[in-house]
Each structure stands twice: as C-alpha cells, then as structure tokens.
Coordinates of N, CA, C and O in Angstrom, one line a residue:
R34 N 40.4 -81.2 -4.7 CA 41.8 -80.8 -4.2 C 41.9 -81.1 -2.7 O 43.0 -81.1 -2.2
H35 N 40.9 -81.4 -2.0 CA 41.0 -81.7 -0.5 C 40.8 -83.2 -0.3 O 40.5 -83.6 0.9
A36 N 40.7 -84.0 -1.5 CA 40.6 -85.4 -1.2 C 41.6 -86.1 -0.3 O 41.4 -87.1 0.5
G37 N 42.9 -85.5 -0.3 CA 43.9 -86.1 0.5 C 43.6 -86.0 2.0 O 44.1 -86.6 2.8
N38 N 42.8 -85.0 2.4 CA 42.3 -84.8 3.8 C 41.0 -85.5 4.1 O 40.3 -85.3 5.1
G39 N 40.6 -86.3 3.2 CA 39.2 -87.0 3.4 C 38.0 -86.2 3.0 O 36.9 -86.5 3.3
L40 N 38.2 -85.0 2.4 CA 37.1 -84.1 2.0 C 36.9 -84.2 0.6 O 37.9 -83.9 -0.2
Y41 N 35.7 -84.5 0.1 CA 35.4 -84.6 -1.2 C 34.3 -83.4 -1.6 O 33.2 -83.5 -1.2
L42 N 34.8 -82.3 -2.1 CA 34.0 -81.1 -2.4 C 33.8 -80.9 -3.8 O 34.7 -81.2 -4.6
P43 N 32.6 -80.3 -4.1 CA 32.5 -80.0 -5.6 C 33.5 -79.0 -6.1 O 33.9 -78.0 -5.2
S44 N 33.7 -79.0 -7.3 CA 34.7 -77.9 -7.8 C 33.8 -76.7 -8.1 O 32.6 -76.7 -8.1
I45 N 34.4 -75.5 -8.3 CA 33.8 -74.4 -8.6 C 33.1 -74.4 -9.9 O 32.0 -73.9 -10.2
R46 N 33.8 -75.0 -11.0 CA 33.2 -75.2 -12.3 C 32.8 -76.6 -12.4 O 33.7 -77.4 -12.4
S47 N 31.6 -76.8 -12.9 CA 31.2 -78.0 -13.2 C 31.4 -78.4 -14.6 O 31.0 -77.6 -15.5
N48 N 31.8 -79.6 -15.0 CA 31.9 -80.0 -16.3 C 30.4 -80.5 -16.8 O 30.3 -80.9 -18.0
E49 N 29.6 -80.6 -15.9 CA 28.2 -81.2 -16.2 C 27.2 -80.0 -16.6 O 26.0 -80.3 -17.0
T50 N 27.5 -78.8 -16.5 CA 26.6 -77.6 -16.7 C 26.2 -77.6 -18.1 O 25.0 -77.3 -18.4
G51 N 27.1 -77.7 -19.1 CA 26.6 -77.7 -20.6 C 26.2 -76.3 -21.0 O 26.6 -75.3 -20.6
T52 N 25.1 -76.3 -21.8 CA 24.6 -75.1 -22.2 C 23.3 -74.6 -21.4 O 22.5 -75.4 -21.1
I53 N 23.3 -73.3 -21.1 CA 22.2 -72.7 -20.4 C 21.5 -71.8 -21.4 O 22.2 -71.1 -22.1
V54 N 20.2 -71.9 -21.5 CA 19.3 -71.0 -22.3 C 18.7 -70.1 -21.4 O 18.0 -70.5 -20.5
F55 N 18.9 -68.9 -21.6 CA 18.3 -67.7 -20.9 C 17.3 -67.0 -21.7 O 17.8 -66.4 -22.8
V56 N 16.0 -67.0 -21.4 CA 15.0 -66.4 -22.2 C 14.6 -65.1 -21.6 O 14.3 -65.0 -20.4
R57 N 14.6 -64.0 -22.3 CA 14.1 -62.7 -21.9 C 12.7 -62.5 -22.4 O 12.6 -62.4 -23.7
D58 N 11.7 -62.3 -21.6 CA 10.4 -62.0 -22.0 C 10.5 -60.6 -22.4 O 10.7 -59.6 -21.4
T59 N 10.3 -60.3 -23.7 CA 10.4 -58.9 -24.1 C 9.0 -58.4 -24.5 O 8.9 -57.4 -25.4
S60 N 8.0 -58.8 -23.9 CA 6.6 -58.4 -24.3 C 6.4 -57.0 -23.8 O 7.2 -56.5 -23.0
G61 N 5.5 -56.3 -24.2 CA 5.1 -55.0 -23.8 C 4.9 -54.8 -22.4 O 5.1 -53.6 -21.8
S62 N 4.5 -55.8 -21.6 CA 4.3 -55.6 -20.1 C 5.7 -55.6 -19.3 O 5.7 -55.1 -18.1
M63 N 6.8 -56.0 -20.0 CA 8.1 -55.9 -19.3 C 8.6 -54.4 -19.5 O 9.0 -54.0 -20.7
D64 N 8.8 -53.7 -18.4 CA 9.4 -52.4 -18.4 C 10.9 -52.4 -18.5 O 11.6 -53.5 -18.3
E65 N 11.4 -51.2 -18.8 CA 12.9 -51.2 -18.9 C 13.7 -51.6 -17.6 O 14.7 -52.2 -17.8
E66 N 13.0 -51.3 -16.5 CA 13.8 -51.7 -15.3 C 13.8 -53.3 -15.2 O 14.9 -53.9 -14.8
A67 N 12.7 -53.9 -15.5 CA 12.7 -55.3 -15.5 C 13.7 -56.0 -16.4 O 14.4 -57.0 -16.1
L68 N 13.9 -55.4 -17.7 CA 14.7 -55.9 -18.7 C 16.2 -55.7 -18.3 O 16.9 -56.6 -18.5
S69 N 16.4 -54.6 -17.6 CA 17.8 -54.3 -17.2 C 18.1 -55.3 -16.0 O 19.3 -55.9 -16.0
L70 N 17.2 -55.5 -15.1 CA 17.3 -56.5 -14.1 C 17.6 -58.0 -14.7 O 18.5 -58.7 -14.2
C71 N 16.9 -58.2 -15.8 CA 17.2 -59.5 -16.4 C 18.6 -59.7 -16.9 O 19.2 -60.8 -16.7
T72 N 19.2 -58.7 -17.5 CA 20.6 -58.8 -18.0 C 21.4 -58.9 -16.9 O 22.4 -59.7 -16.9
S73 N 21.2 -58.2 -15.8 CA 22.1 -58.2 -14.6 C 22.2 -59.6 -14.0 O 23.2 -60.2 -13.7
E74 N 20.9 -60.2 -13.9 CA 20.8 -61.6 -13.3 C 21.3 -62.6 -14.1 O 22.0 -63.5 -13.7
L75 N 21.3 -62.4 -15.6 CA 21.9 -63.3 -16.5 C 23.4 -63.3 -16.3 O 24.0 -64.3 -16.2
L76 N 24.0 -62.2 -16.2 CA 25.5 -62.1 -16.0 C 25.9 -62.7 -14.6 O 26.9 -63.4 -14.6
A77 N 25.0 -62.3 -13.6 CA 25.4 -63.0 -12.3 C 25.3 -64.5 -12.3 O 26.3 -65.2 -11.8
A78 N 24.3 -65.0 -13.0 CA 24.2 -66.5 -13.1 C 25.3 -67.1 -13.8 O 25.9 -68.1 -13.4
V79 N 25.7 -66.6 -15.0 CA 26.8 -67.0 -15.8 C 28.2 -67.0 -15.0 O 28.9 -68.0 -15.1
S80 N 28.3 -65.9 -14.3 CA 29.6 -65.8 -13.4 C 29.6 -66.9 -12.4 O 30.7 -67.5 -12.0
L81 N 28.5 -67.2 -11.8 CA 28.4 -68.3 -10.6 C 28.6 -69.6 -11.2 O 29.3 -70.5 -10.7
V82 N 27.7 -69.9 -12.2 CA 27.6 -71.3 -12.7 C 28.6 -71.7 -13.7 O 29.1 -72.9 -13.7
K83 N 29.1 -70.7 -14.5 CA 30.2 -71.0 -15.5 C 29.8 -72.1 -16.5 O 30.4 -73.0 -16.5
P84 N 28.7 -72.0 -17.3 CA 28.3 -72.9 -18.2 C 29.3 -73.0 -19.3 O 30.1 -72.0 -19.6
E85 N 29.3 -74.2 -20.0 CA 30.1 -74.2 -21.2 C 29.7 -73.2 -22.3 O 30.6 -72.7 -23.0
S86 N 28.4 -73.1 -22.5 CA 28.0 -72.0 -23.5 C 26.6 -71.5 -23.0 O 25.9 -72.0 -22.1
L87 N 26.2 -70.3 -23.6 CA 25.1 -69.6 -23.2 C 24.3 -69.3 -24.4 O 24.9 -68.9 -25.4
V88 N 22.9 -69.3 -24.3 CA 22.2 -68.8 -25.5 C 21.1 -67.9 -24.9 O 20.5 -68.2 -23.7
V89 N 21.1 -66.8 -25.4 CA 20.0 -65.7 -25.0 C 19.0 -65.5 -26.0 O 19.2 -65.2 -27.2
I90 N 17.7 -65.8 -25.7 CA 16.6 -65.7 -26.5 C 15.7 -64.5 -26.1 O 15.3 -64.5 -24.9
D91 N 15.3 -63.6 -27.1 CA 14.4 -62.6 -26.7 C 13.0 -63.1 -27.4 O 13.0 -63.4 -28.7
C92 N 12.0 -63.1 -26.7 CA 10.8 -63.4 -27.2 C 9.6 -62.7 -26.4 O 9.5 -62.5 -25.3
D93 N 8.6 -62.2 -27.4 CA 7.4 -61.7 -26.9 C 6.3 -62.7 -27.4 O 6.2 -63.8 -26.7
F94 N 5.6 -62.4 -28.4 CA 4.7 -63.3 -29.0 C 5.4 -64.4 -29.8 O 4.9 -65.6 -30.0
S95 N 6.5 -64.0 -30.3 CA 7.3 -65.0 -31.1 C 8.8 -64.7 -30.8 O 9.2 -63.5 -30.2
V96 N 9.7 -65.6 -31.2 CA 11.2 -65.3 -31.0 C 11.6 -64.2 -31.9 O 11.4 -64.2 -33.1
K97 N 12.3 -63.2 -31.2 CA 12.7 -62.0 -31.9 C 14.2 -62.0 -32.2 O 14.7 -61.6 -33.2
R98 N 15.0 -62.7 -31.3 CA 16.5 -62.8 -31.5 C 17.0 -63.9 -30.6 O 16.5 -64.1 -29.6
V99 N 18.0 -64.5 -31.3 CA 18.7 -65.5 -30.6 C 20.3 -65.1 -30.6 O 20.8 -65.0 -31.7
Q100 N 20.9 -65.2 -29.5 CA 22.3 -64.9 -29.4 C 22.9 -66.1 -28.7 O 22.5 -66.6 -27.8
E101 N 24.1 -66.5 -29.4 CA 24.9 -67.7 -28.8 C 26.2 -67.3 -28.5 O 26.9 -66.4 -29.1
F102 N 26.6 -67.7 -27.3 CA 27.9 -67.4 -26.7 C 28.6 -68.7 -26.4 O 28.2 -69.4 -25.5
E103 N 29.7 -69.0 -27.2 CA 30.4 -70.3 -26.9 C 31.4 -70.2 -25.7 O 31.5 -71.3 -25.0
D104 N 32.0 -69.1 -25.5 CA 32.8 -69.0 -24.3 C 32.0 -68.2 -23.2 O 32.2 -66.9 -23.2
A105 N 31.2 -68.7 -22.5 CA 30.4 -68.1 -21.5 C 31.2 -67.3 -20.4 O 30.7 -66.4 -19.9
D106 N 32.4 -67.7 -20.1 CA 33.3 -67.2 -19.2 C 33.6 -65.7 -19.5 O 33.8 -64.8 -18.5
S107 N 33.7 -65.4 -20.7 CA 34.2 -64.0 -21.1 C 33.1 -63.0 -21.5 O 33.4 -62.0 -22.0
I108 N 31.9 -63.3 -21.2 CA 30.7 -62.5 -21.6 C 30.7 -61.2 -20.7 O 30.8 -61.3 -19.5
D109 N 30.5 -60.2 -21.3 CA 30.2 -58.8 -20.5 C 28.9 -58.2 -21.1 O 28.4 -58.7 -22.1
E110 N 28.4 -57.3 -20.3 CA 27.2 -56.7 -20.6 C 27.1 -56.0 -22.1 O 26.1 -56.1 -22.7
E111 N 28.2 -55.6 -22.5 CA 28.3 -54.9 -23.8 C 28.1 -55.9 -25.0 O 27.7 -55.6 -26.0
E112 N 28.4 -57.2 -24.7 CA 28.3 -58.2 -25.8 C 26.8 -58.7 -25.9 O 26.4 -59.1 -27.0
I113 N 26.0 -58.5 -25.0 CA 24.6 -58.9 -25.0 C 23.9 -57.7 -25.7 O 23.8 -56.7 -25.1
K114 N 23.2 -58.0 -26.8 CA 22.4 -57.0 -27.4 C 21.2 -56.6 -26.7 O 20.7 -57.4 -25.8
P115 N 20.7 -55.3 -26.8 CA 19.6 -54.9 -26.0 C 18.4 -55.8 -26.4 O 18.3 -56.2 -27.6
P116 N 17.5 -55.9 -25.5 CA 16.2 -56.7 -25.8 C 15.4 -56.2 -26.9 O 15.3 -54.9 -27.1
V117 N 14.8 -57.0 -27.7 CA 13.9 -56.6 -28.8 C 12.5 -57.2 -28.6 O 12.5 -58.5 -28.1
G118 N 11.5 -56.5 -28.8 CA 10.1 -57.0 -28.8 C 9.2 -55.9 -28.5 O 9.4 -54.8 -29.0
G119 N 8.2 -56.3 -27.7 CA 7.2 -55.3 -27.3 C 5.8 -55.7 -27.6 O 4.8 -54.9 -27.3
G120 N 5.5 -56.9 -28.0 CA 4.3 -57.4 -28.4 C 3.6 -58.0 -27.2 O 3.9 -57.9 -26.1
G121 N 2.7 -58.9 -27.6 CA 2.0 -59.8 -26.6 C 2.9 -60.9 -26.0 O 4.1 -61.0 -26.3
T122 N 2.4 -61.8 -25.2 CA 3.3 -62.8 -24.5 C 2.9 -64.1 -24.8 O 1.7 -64.5 -24.7
R123 N 3.8 -65.0 -25.4 CA 3.7 -66.4 -25.4 C 4.9 -67.1 -25.1 O 6.0 -66.7 -25.5
F124 N 4.9 -68.1 -24.3 CA 6.1 -68.8 -23.7 C 6.5 -69.8 -24.7 O 7.8 -70.1 -24.8
R125 N 5.7 -70.6 -25.3 CA 6.0 -71.7 -26.1 C 6.9 -71.5 -27.1 O 7.9 -72.3 -27.3
P126 N 6.9 -70.4 -27.9 CA 7.9 -70.4 -29.0 C 9.3 -70.3 -28.5 O 10.3 -71.0 -29.1
A127 N 9.6 -69.7 -27.4 CA 11.0 -69.6 -26.9 C 11.4 -70.9 -26.3 O 12.5 -71.3 -26.5
L128 N 10.5 -71.7 -25.6 CA 10.8 -72.9 -25.1 C 11.1 -73.9 -26.2 O 12.0 -74.7 -26.1
E129 N 10.3 -73.9 -27.2 CA 10.6 -74.8 -28.4 C 11.9 -74.5 -29.0 O 12.7 -75.3 -29.3
Q130 N 12.3 -73.1 -29.3 CA 13.6 -72.8 -29.7 C 14.7 -73.1 -28.9 O 15.7 -73.7 -29.3
A131 N 14.5 -72.9 -27.5 CA 15.5 -73.3 -26.6 C 16.0 -74.9 -26.7 O 17.2 -75.1 -26.5
L132 N 15.0 -75.7 -26.9 CA 15.3 -77.2 -27.0 C 16.2 -77.5 -28.1 O 17.0 -78.5 -28.1
D133 N 16.2 -76.6 -29.3 CA 17.3 -76.8 -30.3 C 18.6 -76.9 -29.9 O 19.5 -77.3 -30.6
F134 N 18.9 -76.2 -28.7 CA 20.3 -76.1 -28.3 C 20.7 -77.2 -27.2 O 21.8 -77.1 -26.7
D135 N 19.9 -78.3 -27.0 CA 20.1 -79.3 -26.1 C 20.6 -78.8 -24.7 O 21.7 -79.1 -24.3
P136 N 19.8 -77.9 -24.1 CA 20.3 -77.2 -22.9 C 20.2 -78.2 -21.8 O 19.5 -79.1 -21.6
S137 N 21.1 -77.7 -20.7 CA 21.0 -78.4 -19.4 C 19.9 -77.9 -18.6 O 19.3 -78.6 -17.9
C138 N 19.6 -76.6 -18.9 CA 18.3 -76.0 -18.2 C 18.0 -74.8 -19.0 O 18.7 -74.2 -19.9
I139 N 16.8 -74.2 -18.7 CA 16.3 -73.1 -19.2 C 15.9 -72.1 -18.1 O 15.2 -72.5 -17.1
V140 N 16.3 -70.9 -18.1 CA 15.9 -69.8 -17.3 C 15.1 -68.9 -18.0 O 15.6 -68.3 -19.0
Y141 N 13.8 -68.7 -17.6 CA 12.9 -67.9 -18.4 C 12.5 -66.6 -17.4 O 11.9 -66.7 -16.5
F142 N 13.2 -65.4 -17.8 CA 13.0 -64.3 -17.1 C 11.6 -63.5 -17.5 O 11.6 -63.2 -18.7
T143 N 10.7 -63.3 -16.7 CA 9.3 -62.9 -17.2 C 8.7 -62.2 -16.0 O 9.1 -62.3 -14.9
D144 N 7.5 -61.5 -16.4 CA 6.8 -60.9 -15.3 C 5.5 -61.9 -15.1 O 4.7 -61.6 -14.3
S145 N 5.5 -63.0 -15.8 CA 4.6 -64.0 -15.9 C 3.1 -63.7 -16.4 O 2.1 -64.3 -16.2
W146 N 3.1 -62.5 -17.1 CA 1.8 -62.2 -17.8 C 1.8 -63.0 -18.9 O 2.2 -62.7 -20.0
G147 N 1.0 -64.1 -18.8 CA 0.9 -65.1 -20.0 C 0.5 -66.4 -19.4 O 0.6 -66.4 -18.2
R148 N 0.2 -67.3 -20.2 CA -0.2 -68.6 -19.8 C 0.9 -69.7 -20.2 O 1.2 -69.6 -21.4
T149 N 1.2 -70.6 -19.3 CA 2.0 -71.7 -19.8 C 1.1 -72.8 -20.4 O -0.1 -73.0 -19.9
D150 N 1.6 -73.5 -21.3 CA 0.9 -74.6 -22.0 C 1.3 -75.8 -21.4 O 2.3 -76.5 -21.7
K151 N 0.4 -76.5 -20.6 CA 0.7 -77.8 -19.8 C 1.0 -78.8 -20.8 O 1.6 -79.8 -20.5
S152 N 0.3 -78.7 -22.0 CA 0.5 -79.7 -22.9 C 1.9 -79.9 -23.6 O 2.4 -80.7 -24.2
F153 N 2.8 -78.6 -23.3 CA 4.2 -78.6 -23.9 C 5.0 -78.3 -22.8 O 5.2 -77.3 -22.3
E154 N 5.6 -79.4 -22.1 CA 6.4 -79.2 -21.0 C 7.9 -79.8 -21.3 O 7.9 -80.9 -21.7
P155 N 8.9 -78.9 -21.4 CA 10.1 -79.4 -21.9 C 10.7 -80.5 -21.0 O 10.4 -80.5 -19.7
D156 N 11.5 -81.3 -21.6 CA 12.1 -82.4 -20.8 C 13.5 -82.0 -20.1 O 14.3 -82.9 -19.7
V157 N 13.6 -80.7 -20.0 CA 14.8 -80.2 -19.2 C 14.2 -79.2 -18.0 O 13.1 -78.7 -18.2
P158 N 15.0 -79.0 -17.0 CA 14.5 -78.2 -15.9 C 14.3 -76.8 -16.4 O 15.1 -76.3 -17.2
V159 N 13.1 -76.1 -16.0 CA 12.9 -74.8 -16.3 C 12.7 -74.0 -15.1 O 12.0 -74.3 -14.1
L160 N 13.4 -72.8 -15.0 CA 13.4 -71.9 -13.8 C 12.7 -70.6 -14.5 O 13.3 -70.0 -15.3
W161 N 11.5 -70.3 -13.8 CA 10.8 -69.1 -14.1 C 11.4 -68.0 -13.1 O 11.0 -68.0 -11.9
A162 N 12.1 -67.0 -13.7 CA 12.6 -65.9 -12.8 C 11.6 -64.7 -13.0 O 11.6 -64.2 -14.0
I163 N 10.8 -64.6 -12.0 CA 9.7 -63.7 -12.2 C 10.0 -62.4 -11.5 O 10.4 -62.3 -10.4
S164 N 9.8 -61.3 -12.3 CA 10.5 -60.0 -12.0 C 9.6 -59.2 -10.9 O 10.1 -58.3 -10.4
E165 N 8.4 -59.6 -10.7 CA 7.7 -58.9 -9.6 C 6.7 -59.9 -8.9 O 5.9 -60.6 -9.4
A166 N 7.0 -59.9 -7.6 CA 6.2 -60.9 -6.7 C 4.9 -60.1 -6.2 O 4.8 -59.7 -5.1
E167 N 4.1 -60.0 -7.2 CA 2.8 -59.4 -6.9 C 1.6 -60.5 -7.1 O 1.8 -61.6 -7.6
E168 N 0.4 -60.1 -6.6 CA -0.7 -61.1 -6.7 C -1.1 -61.4 -8.1 O -1.5 -62.4 -8.5
R169 N -0.5 -60.5 -9.1 CA -0.8 -60.7 -10.5 C -0.1 -61.8 -11.1 O -0.3 -62.3 -12.1
A170 N 1.0 -62.2 -10.5 CA 2.0 -63.3 -10.9 C 1.2 -64.6 -11.1 O 0.6 -65.0 -10.1
N171 N 1.3 -65.1 -12.3 CA 0.5 -66.4 -12.5 C 1.4 -67.5 -12.0 O 2.5 -67.5 -12.0
D172 N 0.5 -68.6 -11.6 CA 1.2 -69.8 -11.4 C 1.7 -70.4 -12.7 O 0.8 -70.6 -13.6
M173 N 2.9 -70.8 -12.8 CA 3.4 -71.5 -14.1 C 3.0 -73.0 -14.0 O 3.1 -73.6 -12.9
A174 N 2.7 -73.6 -15.1 CA 2.0 -75.0 -15.1 C 3.2 -75.9 -14.8 O 2.9 -77.1 -14.5
F175 N 4.5 -75.6 -15.0 CA 5.6 -76.5 -14.9 C 6.8 -75.7 -14.4 O 6.8 -74.5 -14.5
G176 N 7.8 -76.5 -14.0 CA 9.0 -75.8 -13.7 C 9.1 -75.2 -12.2 O 8.1 -75.4 -11.5
E177 N 10.1 -74.6 -11.9 CA 10.2 -73.9 -10.5 C 10.1 -72.4 -10.8 O 10.6 -71.9 -11.8
S178 N 9.6 -71.7 -9.9 CA 9.4 -70.3 -9.9 C 10.1 -69.5 -8.8 O 10.3 -70.1 -7.6
V179 N 11.0 -68.5 -9.1 CA 11.5 -67.7 -8.1 C 11.3 -66.3 -8.3 O 11.0 -65.8 -9.5
F180 N 11.0 -65.4 -7.3 CA 10.7 -64.0 -7.6 C 12.2 -63.1 -7.5 O 12.9 -63.4 -6.5
V181 N 12.4 -62.3 -8.4 CA 13.6 -61.6 -8.5 C 13.2 -60.0 -8.4 O 12.4 -59.6 -9.2
R182 N 13.9 -59.4 -7.4 CA 13.6 -57.9 -7.4 C 14.9 -57.2 -7.5 O 15.9 -57.7 -7.0
S183 N 14.8 -56.0 -7.8 CA 15.9 -55.1 -7.9 C 16.3 -54.7 -6.5 O 15.5 -54.5 -5.6
S184 N 17.5 -54.5 -6.2 CA 18.1 -54.2 -4.9 C 17.9 -52.7 -4.7 O 18.3 -52.2 -3.6
Q185 N 17.5 -52.0 -5.6 CA 17.3 -50.5 -5.5 C 16.1 -50.1 -4.7 O 15.1 -50.6 -4.9

C-alpha cells in the first residue's frame, strides 16, 4: 500500500504462511503451568502470523489428539481442547503426524525431556519452544530452539 511512495513493505498477513502445526508435549514432565503457557503462546503466534490453517497435536509417547482449524483467524482459547497425555516422551510420532498436513512449519512446545532422532529430520522448519531454560534442557538434534517463560 506504500508502493506509490517508493516503499515496498510486507503485508501484515502473508499468503505464504499456509498451515502451521503446533505440537504440545503432553508427557508427564510437563506441568499444568507449562501446558497453560503453551496454549497462550499458540494463540499469540496465530494472532501474529495469521496462518491459513492450524493443526494442534497433543503427544506424549504417542499422538493422543489432533485438532484441525481451517479458519485460524477466529480461534479462541475455548475452542482448543485441554491437553491430553501424561506418559513418557517421544518426539517422532508427532513430527510424523505433522507432515501429513503439509505444514509450512512445525512449532513443538516441550520441556525437552526426551531425545530427538537425528535419523528423522522433517523437511520443513521446526521450532522447539522450550518451556524452561534450565541446564536440563537437551540440545535438539535439528531445528531452532527458543526458551519460553511465563511472565508471572
């Protein structure tokens, strides 16, 4: 909209975003506060990026639930079902499931208690949103990692 003034700026909504898959690590090591933070961060990311669609996967040792949202703009907290799980941690099942949706990227919210399998690296960008920046946080074998903390 500023091209007439010689400025070429990106639009607020990108037509290139496509589908974002957001995985919630619902293993037993994820406490209620971390899972609540995950949902808040998910909603903030969707509000900012405005993807065409969103998929939310709950996974501990295996995939527990998959939720699909075609109109990501209108999602609110009440529409996202509470996390289910509580077992051990495996990252691969959720990553494999995520690829079924042909995502633009995968955001995996976790406390990083678990090992990534270097032999299985998705061909899309993976962002590990790690809930606690402690020494126990594992280095992830692929993707980018960010530490997410509650503002409380």
